[in-house]
Amino acid sequence: MASKVASKKEKSLRRSRIVDAVWSNALVIVLSILWLIPVFFVIIFSFSDQKTFFLANSILPTGYTFDNYIRIFTEEDRIIMFPHWYGNTLILSICNCVLVTFFTVITAFILSRFRFKGRKALMNITMVLGMFPGFMSMVAVYLILSLLGLLGSYWAMLVYWVAGAGLGYFVTKGYFDTISNDIDEAAKLDGASQARLFFQIYIPLAKPVIIYTALMAFMSPWADYILSSIVISSNEARTIGYGLYNLMTPDNINNYFTRFCAASVIVAVPIVALYIGLQRFFVAGIAAGAVKG
Amino acid sequence: MKSEAATTYRPSNFVERIALALHAWKETFKATDGLGKAGMAINLPLPGLGSALLGRLEKGLLAFLAYFFVWFLAIYVGIQKGAGIQLDDFSLAILYLVLILALGFMYVSAFLTSIEKGYERAKDPHRYYLESFFQHGLSSLYKGTKKYFAAYLKAYEGGTKKEQTLLLTSWFIMGVSELGYRQFVRGLVYLLSEAGVIIYLILRGFYDIGVLFRLDVLSSPNGAFVYGIIALFLVLYLVFAYFSHLRTVLSLTEAEQKGKAETPRGELSSLINDRFSVVGLTIPVLGAIAFTIIPITFMILTAFTNYSLKTVSGYENYDPHLGIPLHWSGLEAFERLFANSSSLVDMVNVFGWTIVWATVATFTCYFGGLLLALLLNKKAIKGKVVYRSIFVVAMALPQFVSLLVVRSMFDRYGIVNNILLELGWLTERFDFWSDGTAAKILILVVNMWVGIPYYMLLMSGLLLNIPKDQYEAADIEGATGWQKFTSITFPEIFFMTTPVLITSFVNNINNFNVIWFLTGGGTVSTISGTAGNTDILITWLYKLTFQAGASPDYNLAAVVGIIMFVISATCSLVIFQRSKAYRAEEEYR
């Protein structure tokens, strides 16, 4: 009797587990599709043989071609200068990645490892500064950049970002804080200098968060819109975000939508690949930032 | 609150906590002396004033000022509404909710502070516990100066001829004395920076500072008074460098007299050792001053000028050829924002929607991400890596791509309209983005699409950190999945992510991209207003600064910016300072 009840219970448990599994899988599939719809939309329209997204009588494009991809690389006019934008953004993001990562990591290292007068004050000030909406001060940034004679070129954006690198140390510092102090005590006994300690011990130990920092720094030129829109006046010096945004204004959208899609695909593929490849470092980075704030 | 009761007895729920606080207040009130009683009593109706009386001078007065301002705002907006200004009821309700929360917070924190201060007095009525930054600064300055001169005189009297000369020289010129002690790096840095700054100040800096006092000297109101601020900062640098130079020379002399003089080599090697912090932080700090602190100072000052080209309220007769010279205008811009009915309407609407947006966006993404992470964590799901990567795609896509594409999908002539027409659910084309309510809901939904993957990754990282044995114990007890979630998973995650919640709330207040790329702030609904129906504070700020045609309203924008700053700074400072992660910085090692 007892075993019968048990097996019945087991059966119902197994059944509920199967039902649960079916439901969960179905839900994940539906969600994945939901999340991919806009992606499909971009890809499909990047192959459309029309110029606009407006289709009078059908939902999907009527004809497909590879033209958009060829045209964004070969044709440049007053509105679209994709190869220029792409090149600018790529150069900018590589420089930005190297410099910003370097300064952010060194700031984080110092704030995490050194105890000096005014350290707590410095950290509180940077935290408060982070709460001012960034572009509120853009008018002044604009004037200072023009004082430095940098206006109009995308190097101005690099200067601005590198100057701000010291303020974005929170996540990286949080990670450094979790590294045990014993290591540098041992290294100090061996007579290693602080600089050597930093380059030879901490950088390798903090690899996940450094990759995270680098990825973020690499991404910022691709995501930027505001800075580019303020600092840069000529079309060919623009970065990708601002340039492509202008293709979507009411005046341009009907002529350039499909080329916008093609350009977006070209931009997105390497970035998405980077993200997927570096996913685990990304998780390490945001988890460090989360726990330590 | 460090009274005895609190350390020995830990209240387990909210009601007990309140009862305990009331009890502690009563006991402390009985025990404390007259001044303590007065302070504690005053803090009840006028939070902050009593704390100031009991010694927490600046903090207390600031809190009282804030309290006063919140009441003023509440009454003022109420009167305006009564006077028939078209304030949206929903936005008004949100505004009042926030004001009531702020008041409640002020009462509670002043109540707790008064217990703490009253307790200090009860313990030792003869001592006045002054916690004033001003007094503290002055007294430490006095002590430091006294100490410096004592040491200086001692070093001077016991010094050789050379040392005496170098000590005397240090008063007049920076760097030479350091060079005299063969400290080449510091000597050159002091000498060259001093020379450079003084030359710049003479060439244009002093003039720029003068301009700060009389802004109307500027030929056009183009914000060039930023140069005055730069010059002021350079003067500040000189003062700061001068004092640190004096101390350096003194300590070098002392080292020399003790026979432990630093060699040039020693100085160089200290740059990568003890002084590595100085070397490493130089560029980040300079960068932050040049591109963050100076611009922010400029922006704050802008709020007190008439820096705008727009013809509004007082300036109807603005003549572009004559122009109104730039000048300091006190609180005129603040007044304009609140007294001008159309900008008050804008302000209340935008504020209400900003709060709703930030709250809903934060919570939907937070819980959505948590649920998705839990779902993907299930054993039954095969191919987790693939699914996770799919969601990462959404996160990795540059926002201008995903958001602009979604905008075109929901466009009046976009694919969604086409499908809905095809299905017969719509009879005519519907403009999702210009209808206020539809646009707001859609923005929140699209934001979930953008934000959930990030939280999903974060949460799946954190879920791994929860100790497995807790779940095993729960399984033995026969807990259901839901029970495990509410009593293990969620509390753990919530504890770990309180800082994240705050940061992302503040980030959402500052979330420009989602609103701007989707609707561009939406259609402007109020007559003569400037804010669109989906504008949050930051996009409105952007419009006021850069978009208002050829007539930017810089001073009004600065006021909005200051308001935003006050909101986000209070939110995060209050909660961060209390959060465990912030206080227990060292605990993680």
Short mmCIF file of N, CA, C and O in Angstrom, two decimals, chain A residues 20-21 24-25 28-29 32 35 41-42 54-55 58 107 110 112 115 119-120 124 127-128 131-133 135-140 143-144 147 163 167 173 177 181 193-195 222 225-226 229-230 244-245 248 257 268 275 279 282 286 290-291, chain B residues 223 227 272-273 277 284 287-288 290-292 295-296 298-299 375 378 380-381 387 389 394-397 400-401 405 407-409 413 415 418 449 453-454 458 496 500 512 516-517 538 542 546 554 561 565 568-569 572-573 581-582 585-586 589:
data_model
loop_
_atom_site.label_atom_id
_atom_site.label_comp_id
_atom_site.label_asym_id
_atom_site.label_seq_id
_atom_site.Cartn_x
_atom_site.Cartn_y
_atom_site.Cartn_z
N ASP A 20 6.65 20.79 -16.36
CA ASP A 20 7.48 21.96 -16.08
C ASP A 20 8.55 22.14 -17.14
O ASP A 20 8.78 23.24 -17.64
N ALA A 21 9.21 21.02 -17.52
CA ALA A 21 10.27 21.10 -18.51
C ALA A 21 9.73 21.59 -19.84
O ALA A 21 10.33 22.47 -20.49
N SER A 24 8.93 25.30 -19.53
CA SER A 24 10.12 26.13 -19.46
C SER A 24 10.76 26.25 -20.83
O SER A 24 11.12 27.35 -21.27
N ASN A 25 10.90 25.09 -21.51
CA ASN A 25 11.53 25.14 -22.82
C ASN A 25 10.73 25.98 -23.79
O ASN A 25 11.30 26.79 -24.54
N VAL A 28 11.26 29.64 -23.00
CA VAL A 28 12.57 30.14 -23.43
C VAL A 28 12.60 30.34 -24.93
O VAL A 28 13.13 31.35 -25.43
N ILE A 29 11.99 29.39 -25.64
CA ILE A 29 11.99 29.53 -27.11
C ILE A 29 11.20 30.77 -27.52
O ILE A 29 11.67 31.57 -28.34
N SER A 32 13.22 33.82 -26.73
CA SER A 32 14.33 34.00 -27.66
C SER A 32 13.84 34.59 -28.97
O SER A 32 14.48 35.48 -29.53
N TRP A 35 13.13 38.19 -28.59
CA TRP A 35 14.34 39.00 -28.54
C TRP A 35 15.03 39.10 -29.90
O TRP A 35 15.78 40.03 -30.14
N PHE A 41 14.50 41.61 -38.30
CA PHE A 41 13.97 42.74 -39.06
C PHE A 41 15.11 43.50 -39.74
O PHE A 41 15.05 43.80 -40.93
N VAL A 42 16.16 43.79 -38.98
CA VAL A 42 17.30 44.51 -39.56
C VAL A 42 17.92 43.70 -40.68
O VAL A 42 18.20 44.22 -41.77
N PHE A 54 8.83 51.45 -45.60
CA PHE A 54 7.39 51.49 -45.81
C PHE A 54 7.00 50.62 -46.97
O PHE A 54 7.43 50.82 -48.10
N LEU A 55 6.20 49.62 -46.68
CA LEU A 55 5.75 48.73 -47.73
C LEU A 55 4.23 48.81 -47.76
O LEU A 55 3.57 48.53 -46.76
N SER A 58 2.59 44.77 -48.33
CA SER A 58 3.08 43.51 -47.78
C SER A 58 3.86 43.79 -46.51
O SER A 58 4.19 44.93 -46.20
N THR A 107 44.01 53.89 -11.82
CA THR A 107 43.29 54.61 -10.76
C THR A 107 42.68 53.62 -9.78
O THR A 107 42.79 53.79 -8.56
N ILE A 110 45.36 52.10 -7.53
CA ILE A 110 45.86 53.01 -6.49
C ILE A 110 44.82 53.21 -5.40
O ILE A 110 45.12 53.14 -4.21
N SER A 112 42.53 51.26 -4.56
CA SER A 112 42.26 50.04 -3.82
C SER A 112 43.43 49.67 -2.91
O SER A 112 43.24 49.15 -1.82
N ARG A 115 46.92 53.76 0.83
CA ARG A 115 46.20 54.55 1.81
C ARG A 115 46.92 55.88 1.93
O ARG A 115 48.01 55.94 2.47
N ARG A 119 42.25 60.20 0.43
CA ARG A 119 41.76 59.14 -0.45
C ARG A 119 40.24 59.01 -0.38
O ARG A 119 39.55 58.97 -1.39
N LYS A 120 39.73 58.98 0.85
CA LYS A 120 38.29 58.84 1.04
C LYS A 120 37.57 60.04 0.41
O LYS A 120 36.54 59.88 -0.25
N ASN A 124 34.76 60.02 -2.49
CA ASN A 124 33.43 60.61 -2.35
C ASN A 124 33.18 61.66 -3.43
O ASN A 124 32.08 61.72 -3.99
N MET A 127 32.36 60.05 -6.64
CA MET A 127 31.02 59.48 -6.65
C MET A 127 29.98 60.57 -6.90
O MET A 127 29.05 60.39 -7.69
N VAL A 128 30.16 61.72 -6.26
CA VAL A 128 29.21 62.81 -6.45
C VAL A 128 29.28 63.32 -7.89
O VAL A 128 28.25 63.58 -8.51
N MET A 131 27.23 61.76 -10.54
CA MET A 131 25.78 61.94 -10.54
C MET A 131 25.32 63.15 -11.32
O MET A 131 24.13 63.36 -11.50
N PHE A 132 26.26 63.97 -11.75
CA PHE A 132 25.86 65.05 -12.63
C PHE A 132 25.61 64.47 -14.01
O PHE A 132 26.43 63.71 -14.51
N PRO A 133 24.50 64.81 -14.61
CA PRO A 133 24.28 64.33 -15.98
C PRO A 133 25.40 64.84 -16.88
O PRO A 133 25.65 66.05 -16.93
N PHE A 135 26.25 65.45 -20.09
CA PHE A 135 26.34 66.46 -21.13
C PHE A 135 25.82 67.81 -20.70
O PHE A 135 25.82 68.76 -21.45
N MET A 136 25.35 67.86 -19.43
CA MET A 136 24.91 69.15 -18.94
C MET A 136 26.03 70.16 -19.02
O MET A 136 25.81 71.35 -19.21
N SER A 137 27.26 69.65 -18.88
CA SER A 137 28.39 70.56 -18.89
C SER A 137 29.04 70.65 -20.26
O SER A 137 30.13 71.14 -20.41
N MET A 138 28.33 70.14 -21.29
CA MET A 138 28.92 70.08 -22.61
C MET A 138 29.28 71.44 -23.18
O MET A 138 30.21 71.55 -23.96
N VAL A 139 28.53 72.45 -22.80
CA VAL A 139 28.84 73.78 -23.32
C VAL A 139 30.25 74.17 -22.90
O VAL A 139 31.05 74.65 -23.71
N ALA A 140 30.56 73.92 -21.63
CA ALA A 140 31.89 74.25 -21.14
C ALA A 140 32.94 73.34 -21.76
O ALA A 140 34.03 73.80 -22.12
N LEU A 143 33.84 74.64 -25.04
CA LEU A 143 34.72 75.80 -25.01
C LEU A 143 36.16 75.41 -24.66
O LEU A 143 37.11 75.93 -25.24
N ILE A 144 36.28 74.45 -23.72
CA ILE A 144 37.63 74.03 -23.34
C ILE A 144 38.31 73.32 -24.51
O ILE A 144 39.48 73.55 -24.80
N LEU A 147 39.48 75.81 -26.83
CA LEU A 147 40.69 76.45 -26.30
C LEU A 147 41.91 75.60 -26.63
O LEU A 147 42.99 76.12 -26.95
N ALA A 163 40.18 61.81 -20.41
CA ALA A 163 40.15 62.68 -19.23
C ALA A 163 39.15 62.17 -18.20
O ALA A 163 39.34 62.34 -17.01
N LEU A 167 37.34 58.60 -13.59
CA LEU A 167 36.09 58.64 -12.83
C LEU A 167 35.33 57.31 -12.90
O LEU A 167 34.39 57.10 -12.17
N LYS A 173 37.84 48.78 -9.30
CA LYS A 173 38.32 48.84 -7.92
C LYS A 173 37.65 47.76 -7.08
O LYS A 173 38.30 47.12 -6.26
N ASP A 177 39.65 45.07 -4.91
CA ASP A 177 39.44 44.94 -3.47
C ASP A 177 39.31 43.49 -3.04
O ASP A 177 39.57 43.16 -1.88
N ASN A 181 45.42 40.82 0.29
CA ASN A 181 46.57 41.68 0.55
C ASN A 181 47.87 40.90 0.69
O ASN A 181 48.95 41.46 0.52
N SER A 193 59.03 46.88 -6.58
CA SER A 193 58.45 48.22 -6.45
C SER A 193 56.96 48.14 -6.67
O SER A 193 56.44 47.17 -7.23
N GLN A 194 56.25 49.20 -6.25
CA GLN A 194 54.80 49.23 -6.43
C GLN A 194 54.43 49.15 -7.90
O GLN A 194 53.46 48.49 -8.26
N ALA A 195 55.21 49.82 -8.73
CA ALA A 195 54.89 49.81 -10.15
C ALA A 195 55.03 48.40 -10.72
O ALA A 195 54.19 47.95 -11.50
N TRP A 222 31.29 53.39 -30.24
CA TRP A 222 30.24 52.82 -31.09
C TRP A 222 28.86 53.23 -30.59
O TRP A 222 27.91 53.28 -31.36
N TYR A 225 26.50 59.12 -29.10
CA TYR A 225 25.75 59.96 -30.02
C TYR A 225 25.94 61.43 -29.64
O TYR A 225 26.26 62.27 -30.47
N ILE A 226 25.78 61.74 -28.36
CA ILE A 226 25.75 63.12 -27.92
C ILE A 226 27.07 63.84 -28.19
O ILE A 226 27.09 64.91 -28.81
N SER A 229 27.73 64.54 -31.69
CA SER A 229 26.83 65.54 -32.26
C SER A 229 27.23 66.96 -31.84
O SER A 229 26.90 67.92 -32.52
N ILE A 230 27.94 67.09 -30.74
CA ILE A 230 28.31 68.42 -30.28
C ILE A 230 29.67 68.84 -30.79
O ILE A 230 29.88 69.97 -31.23
N LEU A 244 24.84 57.46 -38.45
CA LEU A 244 23.71 56.61 -38.79
C LEU A 244 22.39 57.18 -38.26
O LEU A 244 21.35 57.01 -38.88
N TYR A 245 22.46 57.86 -37.12
CA TYR A 245 21.23 58.46 -36.59
C TYR A 245 20.64 59.43 -37.61
O TYR A 245 19.43 59.49 -37.79
N MET A 248 18.20 58.36 -40.18
CA MET A 248 16.86 58.00 -39.75
C MET A 248 15.98 59.21 -39.49
O MET A 248 14.89 59.08 -38.94
N PHE A 257 16.84 53.96 -45.46
CA PHE A 257 16.56 52.99 -44.40
C PHE A 257 17.27 51.66 -44.63
O PHE A 257 17.92 51.12 -43.73
N ALA A 268 27.31 45.71 -36.31
CA ALA A 268 26.94 44.86 -35.18
C ALA A 268 27.69 43.53 -35.15
O ALA A 268 28.00 43.04 -34.08
N TYR A 275 31.21 40.33 -27.87
CA TYR A 275 30.45 40.15 -26.63
C TYR A 275 30.25 38.69 -26.31
O TYR A 275 30.42 38.25 -25.18
N GLN A 279 31.83 36.82 -23.08
CA GLN A 279 30.72 36.79 -22.14
C GLN A 279 31.12 36.56 -20.69
O GLN A 279 30.68 37.25 -19.78
N PHE A 282 32.66 39.39 -19.02
CA PHE A 282 31.62 40.39 -18.80
C PHE A 282 30.85 40.09 -17.52
O PHE A 282 30.64 40.97 -16.69
N ILE A 286 30.60 42.57 -14.29
CA ILE A 286 29.40 43.17 -13.68
C ILE A 286 29.12 42.57 -12.32
O ILE A 286 28.61 43.25 -11.45
N ALA A 290 28.63 44.69 -9.10
CA ALA A 290 27.38 44.58 -8.37
C ALA A 290 27.62 44.41 -6.89
O ALA A 290 27.03 45.10 -6.07
N VAL A 291 28.51 43.50 -6.56
CA VAL A 291 28.69 43.19 -5.15
C VAL A 291 29.34 44.36 -4.42
O VAL A 291 29.00 44.68 -3.29
N GLY B 223 29.22 82.37 -23.22
CA GLY B 223 29.71 81.45 -22.20
C GLY B 223 31.20 81.50 -22.01
O GLY B 223 31.79 80.61 -21.42
N TYR B 227 36.55 80.74 -19.09
CA TYR B 227 37.98 81.02 -18.93
C TYR B 227 38.27 81.61 -17.57
O TYR B 227 39.33 81.38 -16.99
N ILE B 272 58.11 55.34 -8.13
CA ILE B 272 57.39 54.11 -8.44
C ILE B 272 57.11 53.31 -7.19
O ILE B 272 56.66 52.19 -7.24
N ASN B 273 57.41 53.88 -6.02
CA ASN B 273 57.08 53.18 -4.78
C ASN B 273 56.06 53.93 -3.94
O ASN B 273 54.89 53.90 -4.23
N SER B 277 51.27 56.50 -5.99
CA SER B 277 49.88 56.96 -5.99
C SER B 277 49.79 58.36 -6.60
O SER B 277 48.88 58.65 -7.38
N PRO B 284 44.73 61.19 -14.35
CA PRO B 284 43.28 61.08 -14.12
C PRO B 284 42.70 62.27 -13.37
O PRO B 284 41.63 62.78 -13.74
N GLY B 287 42.68 65.34 -15.64
CA GLY B 287 41.62 65.16 -16.63
C GLY B 287 40.25 65.43 -16.04
O GLY B 287 39.42 66.11 -16.63
N ALA B 288 40.04 64.90 -14.83
CA ALA B 288 38.74 65.08 -14.20
C ALA B 288 38.49 66.55 -13.89
O ALA B 288 37.38 67.05 -14.06
N ALA B 290 39.82 69.17 -15.52
CA ALA B 290 39.65 69.95 -16.75
C ALA B 290 38.32 69.66 -17.43
O ALA B 290 37.67 70.58 -17.92
N PHE B 291 37.92 68.40 -17.48
CA PHE B 291 36.75 68.07 -18.30
C PHE B 291 35.52 67.69 -17.50
O PHE B 291 34.50 67.39 -18.07
N THR B 292 35.62 67.67 -16.19
CA THR B 292 34.43 67.40 -15.41
C THR B 292 34.16 68.49 -14.38
O THR B 292 33.08 69.06 -14.32
N PRO B 295 33.85 72.16 -16.05
CA PRO B 295 32.55 72.29 -16.73
C PRO B 295 31.35 72.28 -15.78
O PRO B 295 30.40 73.03 -15.98
N ILE B 296 31.41 71.46 -14.73
CA ILE B 296 30.27 71.41 -13.82
C ILE B 296 30.15 72.72 -13.06
O ILE B 296 29.06 73.26 -12.88
N PHE B 298 31.07 75.58 -14.14
CA PHE B 298 30.53 76.50 -15.12
C PHE B 298 29.02 76.36 -15.22
O PHE B 298 28.27 77.34 -15.18
N MET B 299 28.60 75.09 -15.30
CA MET B 299 27.16 74.86 -15.45
C MET B 299 26.40 75.37 -14.24
O MET B 299 25.35 76.00 -14.38
N LEU B 375 15.07 30.98 -15.02
CA LEU B 375 14.54 30.10 -16.06
C LEU B 375 15.67 29.40 -16.79
O LEU B 375 15.64 28.18 -16.99
N LYS B 378 17.43 26.45 -15.07
CA LYS B 378 16.75 25.18 -14.83
C LYS B 378 17.46 24.04 -15.52
O LYS B 378 18.02 24.19 -16.61
N ALA B 380 16.13 21.49 -16.80
CA ALA B 380 15.40 20.97 -17.95
C ALA B 380 15.79 21.64 -19.25
O ALA B 380 15.51 21.13 -20.32
N ILE B 381 16.43 22.80 -19.16
CA ILE B 381 16.71 23.55 -20.38
C ILE B 381 18.03 23.13 -20.99
O ILE B 381 19.08 23.17 -20.33
N TYR B 387 20.99 29.94 -25.80
CA TYR B 387 19.96 30.91 -25.39
C TYR B 387 20.60 32.16 -24.81
O TYR B 387 20.23 33.28 -25.12
N SER B 389 23.46 33.35 -25.37
CA SER B 389 24.07 34.16 -26.42
C SER B 389 23.02 34.95 -27.19
O SER B 389 23.27 36.08 -27.60
N ALA B 394 21.09 40.94 -28.00
CA ALA B 394 20.27 42.14 -27.79
C ALA B 394 21.04 43.18 -26.98
O ALA B 394 20.87 44.38 -27.18
N MET B 395 21.88 42.72 -26.08
CA MET B 395 22.62 43.65 -25.25
C MET B 395 23.79 44.26 -26.03
O MET B 395 24.14 45.42 -25.84
N ALA B 396 24.37 43.45 -26.90
CA ALA B 396 25.57 43.89 -27.59
C ALA B 396 25.27 44.84 -28.73
O ALA B 396 26.09 45.68 -29.06
N LEU B 397 24.11 44.72 -29.33
CA LEU B 397 23.77 45.61 -30.43
C LEU B 397 23.91 47.06 -29.94
O LEU B 397 23.38 47.39 -28.89
N PHE B 400 21.82 52.61 -30.68
CA PHE B 400 21.17 53.38 -31.73
C PHE B 400 20.61 52.47 -32.82
O PHE B 400 19.62 52.80 -33.46
N VAL B 401 21.25 51.30 -33.01
CA VAL B 401 20.72 50.37 -34.00
C VAL B 401 19.41 49.78 -33.51
O VAL B 401 18.36 49.93 -34.14
N VAL B 405 15.73 50.90 -34.92
CA VAL B 405 14.99 49.90 -35.70
C VAL B 405 13.62 49.66 -35.07
O VAL B 405 12.60 49.61 -35.77
N ARG B 407 12.00 51.75 -33.39
CA ARG B 407 11.19 52.93 -33.69
C ARG B 407 10.56 52.81 -35.07
O ARG B 407 9.38 53.09 -35.25
N SER B 408 11.35 52.35 -36.04
CA SER B 408 10.78 52.26 -37.39
C SER B 408 9.76 51.13 -37.48
O SER B 408 8.81 51.22 -38.25
N MET B 409 9.93 50.09 -36.66
CA MET B 409 8.94 49.01 -36.69
C MET B 409 7.58 49.50 -36.21
O MET B 409 6.55 49.10 -36.73
N TYR B 413 3.98 54.03 -40.44
CA TYR B 413 3.98 53.25 -41.67
C TYR B 413 4.84 52.01 -41.54
O TYR B 413 5.27 51.42 -42.53
N ILE B 415 6.17 48.15 -39.87
CA ILE B 415 5.74 46.77 -40.04
C ILE B 415 4.62 46.40 -39.07
O ILE B 415 3.70 45.65 -39.41
N ASN B 418 1.44 47.58 -40.34
CA ASN B 418 1.06 46.74 -41.49
C ASN B 418 0.43 45.44 -41.04
O ASN B 418 -0.61 45.02 -41.56
N TRP B 449 13.28 45.01 -23.28
CA TRP B 449 14.01 44.27 -24.31
C TRP B 449 15.50 44.61 -24.25
O TRP B 449 16.37 43.75 -24.36
N PRO B 453 18.52 41.51 -20.71
CA PRO B 453 19.70 40.66 -20.89
C PRO B 453 20.86 41.02 -19.97
O PRO B 453 21.52 40.14 -19.42
N TYR B 454 21.06 42.30 -19.75
CA TYR B 454 22.13 42.72 -18.85
C TYR B 454 21.91 42.16 -17.46
O TYR B 454 22.81 41.57 -16.85
N LEU B 458 24.00 39.40 -15.15
CA LEU B 458 24.39 39.74 -13.78
C LEU B 458 23.85 38.73 -12.79
O LEU B 458 24.58 38.19 -11.96
N MET B 496 22.78 41.24 -2.26
CA MET B 496 23.98 41.51 -3.07
C MET B 496 23.76 42.67 -4.03
O MET B 496 24.71 43.31 -4.46
N VAL B 500 23.36 47.85 -6.92
CA VAL B 500 23.00 47.84 -8.35
C VAL B 500 21.66 48.52 -8.56
O VAL B 500 21.48 49.29 -9.51
N PHE B 512 19.43 58.68 -21.40
CA PHE B 512 19.11 59.53 -22.53
C PHE B 512 18.70 58.71 -23.74
O PHE B 512 17.70 59.00 -24.41
N TRP B 516 15.50 59.18 -26.22
CA TRP B 516 15.84 60.03 -27.37
C TRP B 516 15.74 59.28 -28.68
O TRP B 516 15.20 59.79 -29.66
N PHE B 517 16.23 58.06 -28.72
CA PHE B 517 16.20 57.32 -29.98
C PHE B 517 14.80 56.83 -30.32
O PHE B 517 14.46 56.66 -31.47
N ILE B 538 16.40 64.45 -18.50
CA ILE B 538 17.66 64.58 -19.24
C ILE B 538 17.43 64.93 -20.70
O ILE B 538 18.18 65.72 -21.27
N TYR B 542 18.63 68.28 -22.67
CA TYR B 542 19.32 68.28 -23.96
C TYR B 542 18.64 69.25 -24.93
O TYR B 542 19.28 70.02 -25.62
N PHE B 546 20.66 72.23 -26.50
CA PHE B 546 21.17 72.14 -27.87
C PHE B 546 20.10 72.16 -28.95
O PHE B 546 20.41 72.31 -30.10
N TYR B 554 20.32 78.22 -21.85
CA TYR B 554 21.34 77.57 -21.01
C TYR B 554 21.06 77.68 -19.52
O TYR B 554 21.29 76.75 -18.77
N GLY B 561 19.39 70.80 -14.63
CA GLY B 561 20.52 69.94 -14.30
C GLY B 561 20.77 69.88 -12.81
O GLY B 561 21.02 68.80 -12.25
N PHE B 565 20.59 66.66 -10.44
CA PHE B 565 21.72 66.27 -9.60
C PHE B 565 21.26 66.07 -8.17
O PHE B 565 21.63 65.09 -7.52
N SER B 568 19.39 62.71 -7.91
CA SER B 568 20.18 61.48 -7.96
C SER B 568 21.20 61.43 -6.84
O SER B 568 21.47 60.36 -6.29
N ALA B 569 21.75 62.60 -6.48
CA ALA B 569 22.76 62.57 -5.42
C ALA B 569 22.14 62.18 -4.08
O ALA B 569 22.70 61.36 -3.36
N SER B 572 21.35 58.39 -4.07
CA SER B 572 22.44 57.44 -3.96
C SER B 572 23.28 57.67 -2.73
O SER B 572 23.69 56.69 -2.10
N LEU B 573 23.53 58.92 -2.36
CA LEU B 573 24.36 59.12 -1.17
C LEU B 573 23.69 58.52 0.06
O LEU B 573 24.31 57.79 0.82
N ALA B 581 28.10 47.24 1.66
CA ALA B 581 29.23 47.11 0.76
C ALA B 581 30.12 48.34 0.81
O ALA B 581 31.33 48.27 0.71
N TYR B 582 29.48 49.51 1.00
CA TYR B 582 30.26 50.74 1.00
C TYR B 582 31.04 50.88 2.29
O TYR B 582 32.20 51.26 2.30
N GLU B 585 34.44 48.32 3.39
CA GLU B 585 35.30 48.22 2.22
C GLU B 585 36.38 47.16 2.40
O GLU B 585 36.74 46.46 1.48
N GLU B 586 36.90 47.08 3.62
CA GLU B 586 38.05 46.21 3.85
C GLU B 586 37.63 44.75 4.07
O GLU B 586 38.44 43.86 4.01
N ARG B 589 38.59 41.40 1.94
CA ARG B 589 39.91 40.82 1.72
C ARG B 589 40.13 39.55 2.51
O ARG B 589 39.72 39.48 3.64
#
